[in-house]
CSV table of C-alpha atoms in Angstrom, one decimal:
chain,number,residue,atom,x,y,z
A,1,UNK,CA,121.7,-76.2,-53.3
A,2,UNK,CA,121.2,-72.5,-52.2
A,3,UNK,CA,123.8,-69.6,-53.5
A,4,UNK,CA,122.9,-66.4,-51.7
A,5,UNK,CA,122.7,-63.4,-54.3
A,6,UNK,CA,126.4,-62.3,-53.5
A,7,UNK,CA,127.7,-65.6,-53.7
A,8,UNK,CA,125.7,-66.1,-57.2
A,9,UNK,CA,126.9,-63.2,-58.5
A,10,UNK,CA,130.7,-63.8,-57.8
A,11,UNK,CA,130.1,-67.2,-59.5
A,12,UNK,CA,128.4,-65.3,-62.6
A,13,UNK,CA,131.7,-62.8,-62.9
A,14,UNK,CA,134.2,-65.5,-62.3
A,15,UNK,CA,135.7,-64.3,-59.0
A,16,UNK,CA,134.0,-67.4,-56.9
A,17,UNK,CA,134.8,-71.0,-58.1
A,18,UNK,CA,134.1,-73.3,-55.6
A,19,UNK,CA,132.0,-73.2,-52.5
A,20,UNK,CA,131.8,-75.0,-49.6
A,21,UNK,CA,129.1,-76.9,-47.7
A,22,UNK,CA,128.7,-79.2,-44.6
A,23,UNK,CA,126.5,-82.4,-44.9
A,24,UNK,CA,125.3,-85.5,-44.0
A,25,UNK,CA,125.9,-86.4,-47.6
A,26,UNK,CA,126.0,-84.7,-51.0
A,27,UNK,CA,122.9,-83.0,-52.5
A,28,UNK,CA,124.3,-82.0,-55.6
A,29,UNK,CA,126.2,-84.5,-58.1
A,30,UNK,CA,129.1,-83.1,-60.5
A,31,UNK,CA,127.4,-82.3,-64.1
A,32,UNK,CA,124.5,-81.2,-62.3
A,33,UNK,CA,122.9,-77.5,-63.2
A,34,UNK,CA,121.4,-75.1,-60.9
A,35,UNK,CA,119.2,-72.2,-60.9
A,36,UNK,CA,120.7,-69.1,-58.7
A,37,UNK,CA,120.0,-65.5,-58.4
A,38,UNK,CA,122.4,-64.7,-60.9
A,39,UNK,CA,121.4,-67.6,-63.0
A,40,UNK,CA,122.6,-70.6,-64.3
A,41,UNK,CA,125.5,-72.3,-62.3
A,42,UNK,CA,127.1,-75.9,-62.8
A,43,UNK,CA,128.5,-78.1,-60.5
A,44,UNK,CA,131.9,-79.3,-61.5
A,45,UNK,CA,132.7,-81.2,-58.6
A,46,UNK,CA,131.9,-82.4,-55.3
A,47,UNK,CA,134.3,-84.0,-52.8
A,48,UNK,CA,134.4,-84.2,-49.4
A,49,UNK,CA,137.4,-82.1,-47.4
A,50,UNK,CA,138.5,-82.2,-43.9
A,51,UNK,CA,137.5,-78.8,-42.8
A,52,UNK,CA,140.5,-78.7,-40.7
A,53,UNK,CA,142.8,-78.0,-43.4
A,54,UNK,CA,140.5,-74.9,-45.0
A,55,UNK,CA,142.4,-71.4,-44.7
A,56,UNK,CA,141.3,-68.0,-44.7
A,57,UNK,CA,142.6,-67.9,-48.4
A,58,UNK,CA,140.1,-70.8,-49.4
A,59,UNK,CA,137.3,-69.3,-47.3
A,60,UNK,CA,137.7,-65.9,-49.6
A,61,UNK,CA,137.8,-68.1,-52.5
A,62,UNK,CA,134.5,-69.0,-51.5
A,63,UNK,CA,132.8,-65.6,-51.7
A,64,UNK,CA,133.5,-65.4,-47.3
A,65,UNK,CA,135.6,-62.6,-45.8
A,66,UNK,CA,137.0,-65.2,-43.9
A,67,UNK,CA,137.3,-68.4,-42.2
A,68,UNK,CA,135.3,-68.1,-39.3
A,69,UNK,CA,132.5,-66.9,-41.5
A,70,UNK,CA,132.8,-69.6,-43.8
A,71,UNK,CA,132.3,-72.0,-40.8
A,72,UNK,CA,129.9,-70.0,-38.9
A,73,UNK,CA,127.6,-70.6,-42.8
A,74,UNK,CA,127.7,-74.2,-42.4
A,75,UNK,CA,124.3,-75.9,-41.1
A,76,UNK,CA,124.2,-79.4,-39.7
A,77,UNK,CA,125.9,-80.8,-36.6
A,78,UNK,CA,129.8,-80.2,-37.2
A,79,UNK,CA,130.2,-84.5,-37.1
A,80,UNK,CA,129.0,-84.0,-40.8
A,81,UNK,CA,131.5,-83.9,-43.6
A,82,UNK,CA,132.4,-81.0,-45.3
A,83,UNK,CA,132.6,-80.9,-48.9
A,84,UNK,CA,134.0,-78.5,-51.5
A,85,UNK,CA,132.2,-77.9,-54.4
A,86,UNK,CA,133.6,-76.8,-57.5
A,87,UNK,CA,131.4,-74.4,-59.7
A,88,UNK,CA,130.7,-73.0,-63.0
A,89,UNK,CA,128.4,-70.2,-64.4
A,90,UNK,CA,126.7,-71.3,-67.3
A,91,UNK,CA,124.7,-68.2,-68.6
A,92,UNK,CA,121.4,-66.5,-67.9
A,93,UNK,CA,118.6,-68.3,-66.4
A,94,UNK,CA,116.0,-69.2,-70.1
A,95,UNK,CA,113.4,-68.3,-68.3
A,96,UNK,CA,115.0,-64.4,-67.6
A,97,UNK,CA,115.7,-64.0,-71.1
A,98,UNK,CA,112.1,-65.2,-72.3
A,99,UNK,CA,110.3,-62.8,-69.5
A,100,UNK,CA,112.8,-59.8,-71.5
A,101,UNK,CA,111.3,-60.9,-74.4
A,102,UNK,CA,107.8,-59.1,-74.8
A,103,UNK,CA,107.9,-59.1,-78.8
A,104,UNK,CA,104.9,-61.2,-79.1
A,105,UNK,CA,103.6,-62.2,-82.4
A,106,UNK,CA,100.6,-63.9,-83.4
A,107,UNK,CA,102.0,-67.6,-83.1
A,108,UNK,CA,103.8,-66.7,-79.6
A,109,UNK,CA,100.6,-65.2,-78.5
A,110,UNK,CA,98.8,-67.9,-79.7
A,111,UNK,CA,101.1,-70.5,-78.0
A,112,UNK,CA,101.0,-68.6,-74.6
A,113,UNK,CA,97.0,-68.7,-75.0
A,114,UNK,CA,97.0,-72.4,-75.7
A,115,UNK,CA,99.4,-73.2,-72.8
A,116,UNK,CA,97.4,-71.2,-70.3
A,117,UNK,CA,94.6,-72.8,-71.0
A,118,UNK,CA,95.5,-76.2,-70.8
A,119,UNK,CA,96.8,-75.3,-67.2
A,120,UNK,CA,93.5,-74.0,-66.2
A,121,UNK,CA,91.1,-76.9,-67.8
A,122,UNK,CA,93.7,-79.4,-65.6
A,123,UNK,CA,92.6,-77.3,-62.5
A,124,UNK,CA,89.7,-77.3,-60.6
A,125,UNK,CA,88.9,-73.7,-62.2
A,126,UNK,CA,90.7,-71.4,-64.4
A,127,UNK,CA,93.4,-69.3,-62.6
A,128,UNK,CA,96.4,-68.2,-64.2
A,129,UNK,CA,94.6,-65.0,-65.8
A,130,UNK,CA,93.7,-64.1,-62.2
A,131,UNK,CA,97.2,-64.9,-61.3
A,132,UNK,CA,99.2,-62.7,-63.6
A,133,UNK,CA,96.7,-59.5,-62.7
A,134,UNK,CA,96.8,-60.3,-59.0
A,135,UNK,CA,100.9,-59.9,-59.6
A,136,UNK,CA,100.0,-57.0,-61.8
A,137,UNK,CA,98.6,-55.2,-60.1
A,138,UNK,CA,100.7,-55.3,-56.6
A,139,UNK,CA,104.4,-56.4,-57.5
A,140,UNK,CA,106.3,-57.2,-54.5
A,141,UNK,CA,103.5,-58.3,-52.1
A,142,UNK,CA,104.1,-61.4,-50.4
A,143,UNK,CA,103.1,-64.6,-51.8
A,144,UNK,CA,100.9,-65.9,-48.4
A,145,UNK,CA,99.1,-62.5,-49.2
A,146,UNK,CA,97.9,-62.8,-52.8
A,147,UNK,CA,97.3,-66.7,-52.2
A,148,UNK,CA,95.0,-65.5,-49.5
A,149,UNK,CA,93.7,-63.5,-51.9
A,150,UNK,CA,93.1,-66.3,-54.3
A,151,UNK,CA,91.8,-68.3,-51.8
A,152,UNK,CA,94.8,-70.5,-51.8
A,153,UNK,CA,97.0,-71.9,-49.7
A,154,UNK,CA,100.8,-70.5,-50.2
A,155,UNK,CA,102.2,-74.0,-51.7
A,156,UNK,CA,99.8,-74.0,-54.4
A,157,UNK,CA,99.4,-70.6,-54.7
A,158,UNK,CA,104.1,-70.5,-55.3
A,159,UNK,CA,103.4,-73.8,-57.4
A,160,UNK,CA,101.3,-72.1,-59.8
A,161,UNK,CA,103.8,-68.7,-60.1
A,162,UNK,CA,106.4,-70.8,-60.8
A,163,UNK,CA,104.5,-72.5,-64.0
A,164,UNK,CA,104.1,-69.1,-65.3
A,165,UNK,CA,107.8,-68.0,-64.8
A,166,UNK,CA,108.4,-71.1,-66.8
A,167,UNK,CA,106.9,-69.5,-69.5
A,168,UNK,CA,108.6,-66.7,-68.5
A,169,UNK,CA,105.4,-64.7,-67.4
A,170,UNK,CA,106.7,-63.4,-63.7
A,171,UNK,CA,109.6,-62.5,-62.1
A,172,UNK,CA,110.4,-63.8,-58.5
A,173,UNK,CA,111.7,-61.1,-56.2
A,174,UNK,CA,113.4,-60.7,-52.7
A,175,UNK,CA,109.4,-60.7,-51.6
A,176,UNK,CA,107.0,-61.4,-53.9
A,177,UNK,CA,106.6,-61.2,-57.8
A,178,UNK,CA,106.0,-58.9,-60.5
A,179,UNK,CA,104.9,-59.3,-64.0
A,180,UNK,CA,107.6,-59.7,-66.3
A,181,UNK,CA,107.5,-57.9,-70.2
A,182,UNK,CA,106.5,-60.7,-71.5
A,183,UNK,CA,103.7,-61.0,-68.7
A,184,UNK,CA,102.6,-57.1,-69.1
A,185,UNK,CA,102.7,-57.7,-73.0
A,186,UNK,CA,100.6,-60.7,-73.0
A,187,UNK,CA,97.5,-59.3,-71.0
A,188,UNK,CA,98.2,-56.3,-72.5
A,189,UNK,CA,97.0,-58.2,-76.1
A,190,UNK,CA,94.7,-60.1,-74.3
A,191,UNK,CA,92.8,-58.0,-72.4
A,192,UNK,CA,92.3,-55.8,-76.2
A,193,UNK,CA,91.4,-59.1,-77.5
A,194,UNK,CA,89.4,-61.2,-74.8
């Protein structure tokens, strides 16, 4: 499920509860945690709704100016239920607060070492060093662009940026990435030490 960054953060500040969606059946189950903009959001509950009984006053509850726009945001032919989903912000995303977290001592630099290069022996050839600098060096350049420049295809090439946000290395932006602290620390120490 996709929140759009307004919508994420009125769920992170508490004005937006619930939000709305149309289709074929749900894609989210109640209990269920998901990663947004603003970070992490859980759904409460999900239950289908006749959209003909939504008002202007639930459409602003959902983030919309109003009704019409709420219905104009739906996708899927308009035979498909509607369903209101009930929502919950849980806290930053883990893998924001490790890429704040550039303190780096021996053991965490040690992990991170360890870690990347498990990832590259289980690839064809090492990559994630040339990864991180390619994002280094030009944050906020499209991701078909540096995977071009890898010599990758863009699937693989996003598949392998998200590993290192895991590990909270990069930071996805509106286009592209840069290199978190914890990223600009790490080859910082490495590149003294390698």
């Amino acid at each position: 499920m996709i929140f759009t960054v307004a919508v994420a953060r009125a769920i992170a500040d508490g004005t937006v509860r619930r939000v709305y969606r149309r289709w074929s059946s749900p894609k989210v189950t109640a209990g269920s945690v998901q990663r947004s903009p603003s970070g992490m959001i859980r759904i409460d509950s999900v239950r289908e709704v006749d959209p003909d009984g939504l008002t202007d006053a639930d459409a602003r509850a959902a983030g919309e100016i109003s009704l019409s726009h709420l219905v104009r945001s739906f996708f899927g032919p308009s035979a498909h239920p509607t369903y209101l989903i009930e929502v919950s912000y849980l806290g930053a995303d883990p893998r924001d607060v490790l890429a704040d977290d550039a303190a780096l001592d021996e053991t965490a630099l040690n992990t991170l070492r360890t870690t990347l290069s498990r990832m590259d022996s289980r690839s064809e050839s090492a990559w994630t060093r040339e990864v991180l600098t390619a994002i280094a060096a030009e944050p906020g350049r499209r991701a078909a662009d540096l995977a071009e420049q890898a010599g990758l295809d863009t699937k693989t090439f996003k598949a392998r940026v998200r590993r290192l946000k895991t590990l909270g290395l990069t930071i996805s932006l509106e286009t592209g990435y840069r290199i978190s602290p914890r990223g600009a620390e790490f080859l910082r120490l490495t590149d003294a030490t390698d």
